[in-house]
Amino acid sequence: MKSLVFDTAALKHNLEVVRTRAGDARIFAVLTGDGYGAGLVELARVLRENGIDSFAIGDPEDARRLRDAGFGEEQILMLNASADTEVLKQLIDLNVICTIGSYETGVALNAAAEELGTYAEAHVLIDTGIGYCGFLPSEPEKLLQIFQHLPRVTISGTYTRLISDSKDISHQMELFQEALNTLRQQGLDPGLIHASNSAALMQTDNIQFGAVRVGSALLGLTEKHRGRGRSALKQVCHGEATLDVVRWLPKGSSLGYEQQVTLRRATRVAILQVGYQNGFGTERVCTNCFRAFFQALRSRRRRYVTIDGKRARILGRIGPTETAIDVTDLKCSEASVARFQIDPRFARGLHRVYR
């Protein structure tokens, strides 16, 4: 038994923290990457049961999966802009709000809607520093053309994507306001305005606008916002696996697959059939040099799993598919369950369970 377990109570707690921070703003629950590893449809169902009716996705197939799963009335925002007419026609058929991030994607969306004999709904993306996609505030004429010359497209919103690790987002917000002012000066309505992602929502006030887009915060994956107290986020996910082998090895025995260790005493060893190929021990690489240094220090600390609430030290390195545990001082058997920390974004080959 190898499971990726999601704590529904912790998820609900995080949602309430997000609601408090968002105030009156609409919450778009971001479900990219198969719901950050929590399962696109499974996570969406729990969120819908708790009042969320707007979702944001990154793959056209995600829209189909949600609609096929019964999410017929909920708003779905496609975050990635596309100029592929066939993809855009599929999104229009599924009643998805598309993203226009360039003149070309806007023209393609208009053509797709005209070919279907209908209208498309879209939000316009402003590039304030990420550089992947979006209209530059320094090129207002391109932005104005989108709002003025796409007769088959209803533009219902305008948004930007903030840099998650930025300490100071004031410059990005100045650029975003510049683009919004350009529209308003021409008598154009930007529609629903949104900018905040999980990191920005949790650490910055007064940029909620009409909506926020939240994904990692719901699962407690924004690490520096975890802690104690009602306003802190909780970790939602952990891994569980039954012990496969429990045996005694004498002092001096070698142990390990890729890098062996020598046991300094007679040791009762348990084997966990989970390794780094399952995402165990895998961490998101931090790009901030200061935080990356402490991340490296943490990775060198002794790692543990817990069995019946008691810690059991990992012996040597985590292997590709197996991990050795020191259970010398614990009462356990091959039927015992080990619990371990794991990031759901990297988890593979584990059965997903909601409790």
Tab-separated table of C-alpha atoms in Angstrom:
chain	number	residue	atom	x	y	z
A	1	MET	CA	0.000	0.000	0.000
A	2	LYS	CA	1.443	3.339	-1.114
A	3	SER	CA	-0.838	6.348	-0.771
A	4	LEU	CA	-0.818	10.093	-1.220
A	5	VAL	CA	-3.160	11.270	1.523
A	6	PHE	CA	-4.978	14.609	1.514
A	7	ASP	CA	-6.414	16.019	4.726
A	8	THR	CA	-9.795	17.518	3.835
A	9	ALA	CA	-10.044	19.391	7.147
A	10	ALA	CA	-6.664	21.069	6.538
A	11	LEU	CA	-7.751	21.962	3.002
A	12	LYS	CA	-10.919	23.588	4.335
A	13	HIS	CA	-8.856	25.499	6.905
A	14	ASN	CA	-6.569	26.849	4.171
A	15	LEU	CA	-9.580	27.843	2.083
A	16	GLU	CA	-10.941	29.870	4.996
A	17	VAL	CA	-7.548	31.572	5.423
A	18	VAL	CA	-7.596	32.422	1.717
A	19	ARG	CA	-11.161	33.732	1.966
A	20	THR	CA	-10.196	35.989	4.852
A	21	ARG	CA	-7.247	37.389	2.906
A	22	ALA	CA	-9.267	37.781	-0.305
A	23	GLY	CA	-12.148	39.664	1.301
A	24	ASP	CA	-14.867	40.302	-1.268
A	25	ALA	CA	-12.705	39.258	-4.216
A	26	ARG	CA	-13.764	36.256	-6.289
A	27	ILE	CA	-11.504	33.228	-5.840
A	28	PHE	CA	-10.277	31.395	-8.909
A	29	ALA	CA	-8.916	28.070	-7.662
A	30	VAL	CA	-5.896	27.265	-9.828
A	31	LEU	CA	-5.837	23.582	-10.820
A	32	THR	CA	-2.755	23.475	-13.038
A	33	GLY	CA	-0.482	20.429	-12.909
A	34	ASP	CA	-3.391	18.064	-12.145
A	35	GLY	CA	-4.420	20.238	-9.227
A	36	TYR	CA	-0.820	20.561	-7.957
A	37	GLY	CA	-0.781	16.785	-7.711
A	38	ALA	CA	-3.995	16.654	-5.683
A	39	GLY	CA	-6.032	15.477	-8.653
A	40	LEU	CA	-7.821	17.930	-10.935
A	41	VAL	CA	-11.344	16.593	-10.483
A	42	GLU	CA	-10.938	15.382	-6.889
A	43	LEU	CA	-9.652	18.756	-5.680
A	44	ALA	CA	-12.259	20.667	-7.681
A	45	ARG	CA	-15.050	18.612	-6.097
A	46	VAL	CA	-13.893	19.346	-2.558
A	47	LEU	CA	-13.567	23.037	-3.382
A	48	ARG	CA	-17.000	23.159	-5.016
A	49	GLU	CA	-18.521	21.523	-1.936
A	50	ASN	CA	-17.049	24.414	0.025
A	51	GLY	CA	-18.348	27.224	-2.135
A	52	ILE	CA	-15.766	27.663	-4.909
A	53	ASP	CA	-17.338	28.024	-8.351
A	54	SER	CA	-14.481	29.503	-10.403
A	55	PHE	CA	-11.433	27.580	-11.580
A	56	ALA	CA	-8.280	28.356	-13.558
A	57	ILE	CA	-6.482	25.752	-15.689
A	58	GLY	CA	-3.415	25.537	-17.906
A	59	ASP	CA	-4.305	22.749	-20.336
A	60	PRO	CA	-7.321	22.570	-22.689
A	61	GLU	CA	-7.840	18.910	-21.761
A	62	ASP	CA	-8.384	20.002	-18.147
A	63	ALA	CA	-11.448	21.957	-19.249
A	64	ARG	CA	-12.919	18.873	-20.908
A	65	ARG	CA	-12.208	16.737	-17.847
A	66	LEU	CA	-13.992	19.205	-15.585
A	67	ARG	CA	-17.021	19.539	-17.840
A	68	ASP	CA	-17.249	15.758	-18.276
A	69	ALA	CA	-17.078	15.379	-14.483
A	70	GLY	CA	-20.194	17.499	-14.052
A	71	PHE	CA	-18.764	20.990	-13.675
A	72	GLY	CA	-21.241	22.414	-16.130
A	73	GLU	CA	-22.008	25.845	-14.661
A	74	GLU	CA	-18.724	26.732	-13.002
A	75	GLN	CA	-16.490	29.386	-14.556
A	76	ILE	CA	-13.287	28.016	-16.069
A	77	LEU	CA	-10.465	30.378	-17.012
A	78	MET	CA	-7.780	29.124	-19.399
A	79	LEU	CA	-4.536	30.774	-18.268
A	80	ASN	CA	-2.429	29.952	-21.323
A	81	ALA	CA	-3.061	31.896	-24.515
A	82	SER	CA	-3.247	29.964	-27.786
A	83	ALA	CA	-3.356	30.859	-31.475
A	84	ASP	CA	-4.407	27.331	-32.492
A	85	THR	CA	-7.868	27.740	-34.006
A	86	GLU	CA	-8.888	24.129	-33.376
A	87	VAL	CA	-7.916	24.357	-29.706
A	88	LEU	CA	-9.769	27.656	-29.393
A	89	LYS	CA	-12.914	26.194	-30.945
A	90	GLN	CA	-12.821	23.379	-28.393
A	91	LEU	CA	-12.495	25.894	-25.565
A	92	ILE	CA	-15.383	27.951	-26.917
A	93	ASP	CA	-17.562	24.821	-27.164
A	94	LEU	CA	-16.718	24.066	-23.533
A	95	ASN	CA	-17.691	27.603	-22.494
A	96	VAL	CA	-14.192	28.400	-21.238
A	97	ILE	CA	-12.927	31.931	-20.673
A	98	CYS	CA	-9.859	32.178	-22.914
A	99	THR	CA	-6.753	34.295	-22.381
A	100	ILE	CA	-5.625	36.801	-24.975
A	101	GLY	CA	-1.939	37.495	-24.538
A	102	SER	CA	-1.043	38.924	-27.937
A	103	TYR	CA	-2.620	40.448	-31.004
A	104	GLU	CA	-2.235	37.111	-32.817
A	105	THR	CA	-4.040	35.109	-30.126
A	106	GLY	CA	-6.832	37.678	-30.086
A	107	VAL	CA	-7.307	37.488	-33.861
A	108	ALA	CA	-7.253	33.689	-33.736
A	109	LEU	CA	-9.917	33.614	-31.016
A	110	ASN	CA	-12.110	36.012	-32.973
A	111	ALA	CA	-11.747	33.846	-36.097
A	112	ALA	CA	-12.609	30.677	-34.150
A	113	ALA	CA	-15.759	32.260	-32.734
A	114	GLU	CA	-16.771	33.572	-36.166
A	115	GLU	CA	-16.299	30.116	-37.698
A	116	LEU	CA	-18.568	28.629	-35.011
A	117	GLY	CA	-21.120	31.389	-35.466
A	118	THR	CA	-20.953	32.399	-31.821
A	119	TYR	CA	-19.086	34.653	-29.393
A	120	ALA	CA	-16.055	33.915	-27.237
A	121	GLU	CA	-15.336	35.244	-23.776
A	122	ALA	CA	-11.815	36.238	-22.842
A	123	HIS	CA	-9.575	37.906	-20.277
A	124	VAL	CA	-6.626	39.970	-21.477
A	125	LEU	CA	-3.185	39.308	-19.995
A	126	ILE	CA	-0.787	42.179	-19.276
A	127	ASP	CA	2.921	41.345	-19.058
A	128	THR	CA	4.424	43.119	-16.052
A	129	GLY	CA	7.693	41.244	-15.830
A	130	ILE	CA	7.379	37.492	-16.307
A	131	GLY	CA	7.958	37.770	-20.043
A	132	TYR	CA	6.185	34.582	-21.135
A	133	CYS	CA	3.114	36.174	-22.654
A	134	GLY	CA	0.989	39.289	-22.433
A	135	PHE	CA	0.704	42.856	-23.691
A	136	LEU	CA	3.476	45.241	-22.700
A	137	PRO	CA	2.259	48.483	-21.082
A	138	SER	CA	4.820	50.249	-23.309
A	139	GLU	CA	2.834	49.151	-26.414
A	140	PRO	CA	-0.655	50.505	-25.669
A	141	GLU	CA	-1.718	50.562	-29.330
A	142	LYS	CA	-1.682	46.734	-29.490
A	143	LEU	CA	-3.740	46.491	-26.315
A	144	LEU	CA	-6.305	48.983	-27.570
A	145	GLN	CA	-6.711	47.100	-30.860
A	146	ILE	CA	-7.748	44.002	-28.942
A	147	PHE	CA	-10.489	45.831	-27.068
A	148	GLN	CA	-11.689	47.747	-30.131
A	149	HIS	CA	-11.453	45.395	-33.112
A	150	LEU	CA	-12.555	41.884	-32.135
A	151	PRO	CA	-16.320	41.853	-32.792
A	152	ARG	CA	-16.748	38.175	-31.892
A	153	VAL	CA	-14.933	38.387	-28.543
A	154	THR	CA	-16.419	39.626	-25.294
A	155	ILE	CA	-13.600	40.791	-23.044
A	156	SER	CA	-14.776	40.300	-19.472
A	157	GLY	CA	-11.522	40.707	-17.561
A	158	THR	CA	-7.932	41.950	-17.474
A	159	TYR	CA	-5.151	40.449	-15.409
A	160	THR	CA	-1.438	40.098	-14.837
A	161	ARG	CA	0.804	37.374	-13.440
A	162	LEU	CA	3.045	38.405	-10.574
A	163	ILE	CA	6.523	37.047	-9.919
A	164	SER	CA	6.059	34.666	-6.985
A	165	ASP	CA	9.482	35.226	-5.389
A	166	SER	CA	9.552	38.982	-5.821
A	167	LYS	CA	10.088	40.835	-2.551
A	168	ASP	CA	8.695	44.052	-3.963
A	169	ILE	CA	5.863	43.854	-6.450
A	170	SER	CA	5.224	47.614	-6.476
A	171	HIS	CA	6.909	48.041	-9.882
A	172	GLN	CA	4.782	45.300	-11.402
A	173	MET	CA	1.660	46.886	-10.005
A	174	GLU	CA	2.655	50.279	-11.409
A	175	LEU	CA	2.977	48.728	-14.870
A	176	PHE	CA	-0.382	46.985	-14.473
A	177	GLN	CA	-2.083	50.213	-13.404
A	178	GLU	CA	-0.507	51.938	-16.402
A	179	ALA	CA	-2.191	49.449	-18.722
A	180	LEU	CA	-5.519	49.766	-16.909
A	181	ASN	CA	-5.324	53.565	-17.136
A	182	THR	CA	-4.676	53.309	-20.870
A	183	LEU	CA	-7.936	51.416	-21.282
A	184	ARG	CA	-9.981	53.694	-19.051
A	185	GLN	CA	-8.700	56.837	-20.742
A	186	GLN	CA	-10.168	55.483	-23.985
A	187	GLY	CA	-13.481	54.750	-22.335
A	188	LEU	CA	-12.868	50.989	-22.374
A	189	ASP	CA	-13.939	48.703	-19.539
A	190	PRO	CA	-11.166	46.293	-18.371
A	191	GLY	CA	-13.816	44.070	-16.767
A	192	LEU	CA	-12.884	41.842	-13.858
A	193	ILE	CA	-9.379	42.764	-12.688
A	194	HIS	CA	-7.075	40.267	-10.994
A	195	ALA	CA	-3.380	40.031	-10.180
A	196	SER	CA	-2.760	38.187	-6.909
A	197	ASN	CA	-1.429	34.641	-6.912
A	198	SER	CA	-0.990	32.610	-3.712
A	199	ALA	CA	2.271	34.268	-2.669
A	200	ALA	CA	1.036	37.805	-3.345
A	201	LEU	CA	-2.264	37.196	-1.588
A	202	MET	CA	-0.599	35.851	1.542
A	203	GLN	CA	2.052	38.542	1.887
A	204	THR	CA	0.592	41.719	0.364
A	205	ASP	CA	-2.510	43.742	1.155
A	206	ASN	CA	-4.665	45.857	-1.139
A	207	ILE	CA	-4.028	44.135	-4.493
A	208	GLN	CA	-6.985	41.786	-4.458
A	209	PHE	CA	-8.982	43.816	-7.030
A	210	GLY	CA	-12.084	41.916	-8.177
A	211	ALA	CA	-10.552	38.436	-8.052
A	212	VAL	CA	-7.544	36.410	-6.910
A	213	ARG	CA	-6.024	33.234	-8.357
A	214	VAL	CA	-4.979	30.760	-5.686
A	215	GLY	CA	-3.505	27.292	-6.033
A	216	SER	CA	-0.493	26.422	-3.882
A	217	ALA	CA	-1.887	28.217	-0.816
A	218	LEU	CA	-4.897	25.902	-0.762
A	219	LEU	CA	-2.581	22.909	-0.334
A	220	GLY	CA	-0.270	24.681	2.115
A	221	LEU	CA	2.614	24.573	-0.360
A	222	THR	CA	3.674	28.180	0.212
A	223	GLU	CA	6.097	27.105	2.926
A	224	LYS	CA	6.923	30.452	4.497
A	225	HIS	CA	3.233	31.031	5.239
A	226	ARG	CA	2.871	27.808	7.207
A	227	GLY	CA	3.054	27.789	10.970
A	228	ARG	CA	0.726	28.006	13.916
A	229	GLY	CA	-2.401	29.997	14.483
A	230	ARG	CA	-5.704	30.422	12.722
A	231	SER	CA	-4.227	32.571	9.951
A	232	ALA	CA	-1.411	30.152	9.088
A	233	LEU	CA	-1.654	27.619	6.287
A	234	LYS	CA	-1.578	23.906	7.017
A	235	GLN	CA	0.122	21.147	5.084
A	236	VAL	CA	-2.626	19.208	3.361
A	237	CYS	CA	-0.703	16.259	1.926
A	238	HIS	CA	1.454	13.438	3.272
A	239	GLY	CA	2.482	10.002	2.086
A	240	GLU	CA	1.769	6.613	3.644
A	241	ALA	CA	3.209	3.187	2.869
A	242	THR	CA	3.274	-0.168	4.623
A	243	LEU	CA	6.630	-1.617	5.643
A	244	ASP	CA	7.655	-4.297	3.177
A	245	VAL	CA	10.471	-6.079	5.018
A	246	VAL	CA	11.534	-5.929	8.670
A	247	ARG	CA	14.764	-7.737	9.569
A	248	TRP	CA	17.808	-7.613	11.832
A	249	LEU	CA	21.211	-6.896	10.300
A	250	PRO	CA	24.426	-7.372	12.292
A	251	LYS	CA	26.936	-4.656	13.071
A	252	GLY	CA	29.178	-3.927	10.080
A	253	SER	CA	26.557	-4.850	7.492
A	254	SER	CA	26.420	-2.817	4.289
A	255	LEU	CA	23.158	-1.165	3.350
A	256	GLY	CA	22.089	0.832	0.325
A	257	TYR	CA	21.732	0.674	-3.445
A	258	GLU	CA	23.362	3.793	-4.909
A	259	GLN	CA	25.526	4.778	-1.934
A	260	GLN	CA	26.110	2.208	0.776
A	261	VAL	CA	26.417	2.850	4.498
A	262	THR	CA	27.955	0.583	7.102
A	263	LEU	CA	25.863	-0.143	10.163
A	264	ARG	CA	27.645	0.774	13.408
A	265	ARG	CA	25.509	-1.541	15.518
A	266	ALA	CA	23.121	-4.422	15.125
A	267	THR	CA	20.088	-2.756	13.598
A	268	ARG	CA	16.491	-3.707	12.979
A	269	VAL	CA	15.857	-2.451	9.455
A	270	ALA	CA	12.533	-1.881	7.702
A	271	ILE	CA	12.237	-1.372	3.955
A	272	LEU	CA	9.769	1.149	2.595
A	273	GLN	CA	8.861	0.586	-1.060
A	274	VAL	CA	8.966	4.306	-1.821
A	275	GLY	CA	11.877	6.286	-3.247
A	276	TYR	CA	12.825	9.388	-5.138
A	277	GLN	CA	11.181	8.013	-8.292
A	278	ASN	CA	7.925	8.399	-6.350
A	279	GLY	CA	8.846	11.972	-5.397
A	280	PHE	CA	9.920	11.064	-1.859
A	281	GLY	CA	12.686	13.440	-0.779
A	282	THR	CA	12.227	15.623	-3.874
A	283	GLU	CA	11.978	19.344	-3.256
A	284	ARG	CA	11.233	22.345	-5.415
A	285	VAL	CA	14.525	24.082	-6.189
A	286	CYS	CA	14.632	27.534	-4.641
A	287	THR	CA	15.988	30.274	-6.917
A	288	ASN	CA	16.621	32.710	-4.080
A	289	CYS	CA	20.287	32.264	-3.091
A	290	PHE	CA	19.722	32.969	0.613
A	291	ARG	CA	16.823	30.546	0.928
A	292	ALA	CA	18.558	27.995	-1.312
A	293	PHE	CA	21.460	27.904	1.173
A	294	PHE	CA	19.172	26.965	4.045
A	295	GLN	CA	17.308	24.523	1.812
A	296	ALA	CA	20.619	22.775	1.180
A	297	LEU	CA	21.314	22.653	4.924
A	298	ARG	CA	17.892	21.136	5.572
A	299	SER	CA	18.487	18.473	2.938
A	300	ARG	CA	21.604	17.330	4.832
A	301	ARG	CA	19.745	16.814	8.075
A	302	ARG	CA	18.726	13.338	9.051
A	303	ARG	CA	15.431	12.451	7.472
A	304	TYR	CA	12.668	10.642	9.309
A	305	VAL	CA	9.380	8.915	8.757
A	306	THR	CA	6.859	8.335	11.532
A	307	ILE	CA	5.360	5.009	12.601
A	308	ASP	CA	2.491	5.181	15.101
A	309	GLY	CA	3.492	8.784	15.773
A	310	LYS	CA	7.122	7.944	16.584
A	311	ARG	CA	10.052	8.964	14.430
A	312	ALA	CA	12.132	6.392	12.589
A	313	ARG	CA	15.403	7.526	11.016
A	314	ILE	CA	16.129	6.919	7.345
A	315	LEU	CA	19.351	4.956	6.906
A	316	GLY	CA	21.630	6.326	4.206
A	317	ARG	CA	20.122	7.951	1.168
A	318	ILE	CA	16.625	7.609	-0.213
A	319	GLY	CA	16.851	5.111	-3.064
A	320	PRO	CA	15.072	5.174	-6.427
A	321	THR	CA	12.250	2.838	-5.341
A	322	GLU	CA	13.199	1.723	-1.812
A	323	THR	CA	14.152	3.412	1.433
A	324	ALA	CA	15.696	1.792	4.502
A	325	ILE	CA	14.382	2.762	7.951
A	326	ASP	CA	15.919	2.195	11.390
A	327	VAL	CA	13.180	0.659	13.551
A	328	THR	CA	15.444	-0.835	16.220
A	329	ASP	CA	13.666	0.950	19.058
A	330	LEU	CA	10.136	0.768	17.674
A	331	LYS	CA	7.395	-1.798	17.957
A	332	CYS	CA	6.367	-2.456	14.381
A	333	SER	CA	5.891	-5.217	11.830
A	334	GLU	CA	5.529	-5.666	8.123
A	335	ALA	CA	1.897	-4.597	8.496
A	336	SER	CA	2.823	-1.244	10.056
A	337	VAL	CA	2.241	1.995	8.178
A	338	ALA	CA	4.941	4.649	7.805
A	339	ARG	CA	3.944	8.252	7.273
A	340	PHE	CA	6.255	10.646	5.450
A	341	GLN	CA	6.376	14.153	4.040
A	342	ILE	CA	6.083	14.473	0.276
A	343	ASP	CA	5.343	17.296	-2.123
A	344	PRO	CA	2.289	16.253	-4.199
A	345	ARG	CA	3.630	18.182	-7.211
A	346	PHE	CA	6.409	15.602	-7.557
A	347	ALA	CA	4.563	12.479	-6.381
A	348	ARG	CA	4.219	9.553	-8.795
A	349	GLY	CA	2.906	6.012	-8.481
A	350	LEU	CA	0.956	6.673	-5.264
A	351	HIS	CA	-2.762	6.058	-4.853
A	352	ARG	CA	-4.563	9.301	-4.092
A	353	VAL	CA	-6.791	9.337	-0.976
A	354	TYR	CA	-8.908	12.124	0.548
A	355	ARG	CA	-9.759	11.855	4.249
